[in-house]
mmCIF file of C-alpha atoms in Angstrom:
data_model
loop_
_atom_site.group_PDB
_atom_site.id
_atom_site.type_symbol
_atom_site.label_atom_id
_atom_site.label_comp_id
_atom_site.label_asym_id
_atom_site.label_seq_id
_atom_site.Cartn_x
_atom_site.Cartn_y
_atom_site.Cartn_z
ATOM 1 C CA LEU A 29 -35.660 15.411 2.782
ATOM 2 C CA GLU A 30 -39.092 15.498 1.193
ATOM 3 C CA ALA A 31 -40.497 17.098 4.345
ATOM 4 C CA GLU A 32 -37.830 19.801 4.212
ATOM 5 C CA VAL A 33 -38.644 20.504 0.564
ATOM 6 C CA ALA A 34 -42.399 20.482 1.214
ATOM 7 C CA ALA A 35 -41.928 22.939 4.086
ATOM 8 C CA GLY A 36 -40.034 25.307 1.775
ATOM 9 C CA MET A 37 -37.003 25.102 4.003
ATOM 10 C CA HIS A 38 -34.473 25.368 1.147
ATOM 11 C CA GLN A 39 -34.158 27.789 -1.745
ATOM 12 C CA PRO A 40 -34.318 26.814 -5.427
ATOM 13 C CA GLY A 41 -31.029 25.876 -7.065
ATOM 14 C CA GLY A 42 -29.897 23.728 -4.174
ATOM 15 C CA VAL A 43 -29.322 26.542 -1.687
ATOM 16 C CA LEU A 44 -29.633 24.624 1.566
ATOM 17 C CA VAL A 45 -30.374 25.799 5.079
ATOM 18 C CA ASP A 46 -27.786 24.714 7.602
ATOM 19 C CA PRO A 47 -28.355 22.791 9.801
ATOM 20 C CA SER A 48 -30.696 20.427 7.995
ATOM 21 C CA ALA A 49 -30.981 16.788 6.986
ATOM 22 C CA ALA A 50 -30.149 17.816 3.413
ATOM 23 C CA VAL A 51 -26.840 19.385 4.490
ATOM 24 C CA GLY A 52 -26.029 16.340 6.622
ATOM 25 C CA LEU A 53 -26.658 13.978 3.725
ATOM 26 C CA LEU A 54 -24.666 16.173 1.335
ATOM 27 C CA TRP A 55 -21.557 16.200 3.531
ATOM 28 C CA ALA A 56 -21.923 12.517 4.443
ATOM 29 C CA ARG A 57 -21.944 11.719 0.729
ATOM 30 C CA ARG A 58 -18.912 13.907 0.062
ATOM 31 C CA GLY A 59 -17.053 12.307 2.962
ATOM 32 C CA LEU A 60 -17.805 8.797 1.727
ATOM 33 C CA THR A 61 -16.654 9.793 -1.770
ATOM 34 C CA PHE A 62 -13.383 11.027 -0.260
ATOM 35 C CA TRP A 63 -12.712 7.645 1.368
ATOM 36 C CA VAL A 64 -13.701 5.723 -1.768
ATOM 37 C CA HIS A 65 -11.186 7.773 -3.740
ATOM 38 C CA ILE A 66 -8.399 6.930 -1.273
ATOM 39 C CA PHE A 67 -9.289 3.245 -0.931
ATOM 40 C CA ARG A 68 -9.614 2.733 -4.704
ATOM 41 C CA GLU A 69 -6.137 4.160 -5.199
ATOM 42 C CA LEU A 70 -4.697 2.010 -2.393
ATOM 43 C CA SER A 71 -6.306 -1.023 -3.983
ATOM 44 C CA ARG A 72 -4.997 -0.136 -7.442
ATOM 45 C CA ILE A 73 -1.452 0.248 -6.136
ATOM 46 C CA GLY A 74 -1.706 -2.947 -4.084
ATOM 47 C CA ARG A 75 -2.923 -4.938 -7.091
ATOM 48 C CA GLN A 76 -0.145 -3.533 -9.268
ATOM 49 C CA ARG A 77 2.393 -4.474 -6.624
ATOM 50 C CA GLN A 78 0.954 -8.011 -6.410
ATOM 51 C CA SER A 79 1.158 -8.453 -10.168
ATOM 52 C CA GLY A 80 4.745 -7.189 -10.206
ATOM 53 C CA ARG A 81 3.937 -4.130 -12.334
ATOM 54 C CA ILE A 82 5.404 -1.859 -9.651
ATOM 55 C CA SER A 83 7.954 -2.498 -6.951
ATOM 56 C CA PRO A 84 7.038 -2.349 -3.241
ATOM 57 C CA ALA A 85 8.754 1.038 -2.935
ATOM 58 C CA GLU A 86 6.515 2.694 -5.508
ATOM 59 C CA GLY A 87 3.467 3.337 -3.379
ATOM 60 C CA PRO A 88 1.776 3.064 -0.035
ATOM 61 C CA THR A 89 1.697 -0.370 1.466
ATOM 62 C CA PRO A 90 -1.890 -1.498 2.060
ATOM 63 C CA SER A 91 -0.584 -4.329 4.252
ATOM 64 C CA GLY A 92 0.780 -1.906 6.817
ATOM 65 C CA ARG A 93 4.282 -3.353 6.540
ATOM 66 C CA SER A 94 7.169 -0.973 6.158
ATOM 67 C CA THR A 95 8.742 -0.667 2.743
ATOM 68 C CA PRO A 96 11.734 1.384 1.743
ATOM 69 C CA ARG A 97 10.849 4.863 0.512
ATOM 70 C CA GLY A 98 12.596 7.599 -1.325
ATOM 71 C CA GLY A 99 14.945 7.627 -4.237
ATOM 72 C CA SER A 100 12.733 5.737 -6.654
ATOM 73 C CA PRO A 101 12.872 7.319 -10.096
ATOM 74 C CA THR A 102 9.344 6.072 -10.735
ATOM 75 C CA GLY A 103 7.884 8.279 -7.997
ATOM 76 C CA ASP A 104 6.977 6.994 -4.554
ATOM 77 C CA VAL A 105 3.512 7.722 -3.232
ATOM 78 C CA SER A 106 2.772 7.936 0.497
ATOM 79 C CA LEU A 107 -0.592 7.548 2.182
ATOM 80 C CA LYS A 108 -0.451 11.272 2.949
ATOM 81 C CA GLU A 109 -0.132 11.995 -0.777
ATOM 82 C CA LEU A 110 -3.144 9.791 -1.520
ATOM 83 C CA VAL A 111 -5.175 11.586 1.144
ATOM 84 C CA GLU A 112 -4.129 14.948 -0.342
ATOM 85 C CA ARG A 113 -5.168 13.773 -3.814
ATOM 86 C CA GLY A 114 -8.467 12.428 -2.519
ATOM 87 C CA TYR A 115 -9.168 15.695 -0.740
ATOM 88 C CA ALA A 116 -8.329 17.762 -3.828
ATOM 89 C CA ALA A 117 -10.614 15.622 -5.998
ATOM 90 C CA THR A 118 -13.601 15.362 -3.668
ATOM 91 C CA LEU A 119 -13.848 17.828 -0.792
ATOM 92 C CA GLN A 120 -11.600 20.781 -1.566
ATOM 93 C CA PRO A 121 -13.873 22.185 -4.305
ATOM 94 C CA PHE A 122 -16.547 22.655 -1.624
ATOM 95 C CA ASN A 123 -14.314 23.859 1.210
ATOM 96 C CA GLY A 124 -13.718 27.509 1.995
ATOM 97 C CA TRP A 125 -10.593 29.016 3.496
ATOM 98 C CA LEU A 126 -11.133 27.791 7.071
ATOM 99 C CA SER A 127 -11.971 24.231 6.044
ATOM 100 C CA GLN A 128 -9.021 24.034 3.656
ATOM 101 C CA ASN A 129 -6.620 25.274 6.307
ATOM 102 C CA SER A 130 -8.071 22.870 8.852
ATOM 103 C CA MET A 131 -7.447 20.028 6.417
ATOM 104 C CA SER A 132 -3.860 21.190 5.920
ATOM 105 C CA LEU A 133 -3.378 20.933 9.673
ATOM 106 C CA ALA A 134 -5.064 17.514 9.849
ATOM 107 C CA LEU A 135 -2.816 16.184 7.082
ATOM 108 C CA ARG A 136 0.139 16.504 9.437
ATOM 109 C CA ALA A 137 -1.259 13.579 11.419
ATOM 110 C CA VAL A 138 -1.649 11.216 8.442
ATOM 111 C CA PRO A 139 0.800 8.314 8.697
ATOM 112 C CA GLN A 140 3.096 7.420 5.804
ATOM 113 C CA GLU A 141 1.746 3.872 5.576
ATOM 114 C CA PHE A 142 -1.794 2.535 5.587
ATOM 115 C CA PRO A 143 -2.445 0.500 8.758
ATOM 116 C CA ARG A 144 -3.023 -3.234 8.510
ATOM 117 C CA LEU A 145 -6.741 -3.970 8.713
ATOM 118 C CA ALA A 146 -6.783 -7.639 7.655
ATOM 119 C CA PRO A 147 -4.609 -10.721 8.208
ATOM 120 C CA THR A 148 -3.130 -10.572 4.682
ATOM 121 C CA GLN A 149 -2.619 -7.961 1.995
ATOM 122 C CA LEU A 150 -4.870 -9.894 -0.389
ATOM 123 C CA GLU A 151 -7.721 -9.935 2.148
ATOM 124 C CA MET A 152 -7.206 -6.247 2.777
ATOM 125 C CA LEU A 153 -7.425 -5.422 -0.931
ATOM 126 C CA GLU A 154 -10.529 -7.573 -1.308
ATOM 127 C CA ASP A 155 -12.150 -5.851 1.684
ATOM 128 C CA LEU A 156 -11.294 -2.371 0.385
ATOM 129 C CA GLU A 157 -12.668 -3.199 -3.059
ATOM 130 C CA ALA A 158 -15.873 -4.720 -1.671
ATOM 131 C CA TRP A 159 -16.411 -1.707 0.605
ATOM 132 C CA CYS A 160 -15.861 0.695 -2.286
ATOM 133 C CA ASP A 161 -18.272 -1.210 -4.540
ATOM 134 C CA VAL A 162 -21.068 -1.005 -1.969
ATOM 135 C CA VAL A 163 -20.386 2.577 -0.920
ATOM 136 C CA GLU A 164 -20.265 3.774 -4.545
ATOM 137 C CA GLN A 165 -23.770 2.367 -5.043
ATOM 138 C CA LEU A 166 -24.964 4.106 -1.895
ATOM 139 C CA VAL A 167 -23.339 7.407 -2.889
ATOM 140 C CA GLY A 168 -24.994 7.182 -6.307
ATOM 141 C CA ARG A 169 -28.404 6.742 -4.705
ATOM 142 C CA MET A 170 -27.767 9.599 -2.283
ATOM 143 C CA ALA A 171 -26.794 11.886 -5.173
ATOM 144 C CA ALA A 172 -29.833 10.871 -7.215
ATOM 145 C CA VAL A 173 -32.219 11.726 -4.373
ATOM 146 C CA GLN A 174 -30.569 15.078 -3.760
ATOM 147 C CA LEU A 175 -30.566 15.978 -7.441
ATOM 148 C CA GLU A 176 -34.198 14.939 -7.842
ATOM 149 C CA LEU A 177 -35.209 17.151 -4.919
ATOM 150 C CA ASP A 178 -32.953 20.070 -5.989
ATOM 151 C CA LEU A 179 -30.813 19.685 -2.869
ATOM 152 C CA GLU A 180 -27.329 19.736 -4.438
ATOM 153 C CA ASP A 181 -25.671 22.742 -2.816
ATOM 154 C CA ARG A 182 -22.434 23.629 -4.626
ATOM 155 C CA ARG A 183 -21.462 26.571 -2.434
ATOM 156 C CA LYS A 184 -18.259 26.433 -0.443
ATOM 157 C CA SER A 185 -18.248 25.921 3.307
ATOM 158 C CA ILE A 186 -16.441 28.326 5.597
#
């Protein structure tokens, strides 16, 4: 990144040349932030379910087991809805028309339930939380470097 800045590759105000290492880091950071947003929400719902604050039908099941859906007056949340929320909060502000429409198409393939990635729900929640803790630190460092070097491009993609 410093070599790109020293070479005058990018314009002031974070206007980045694409392709470049700066653009790669920017989108890698945004992508990681997207997944942190989804996993934090899955963890929150899973912990609430464990504590009995919400019923199993009130959110996605981090364990991957099927739960009844629909009809809950409290508002059921599917994995697809969490992905949509994560996208709206993290990536959509930087996506142009083509990228947004591509995401709409990709959302059709998102399953209703989160797949099982650990032997138990508790282990899964612990793993998600640990991953998010580490990745949030990394994302913070990535952002700090890009801000320091004036490499925070806020323009929309195509």
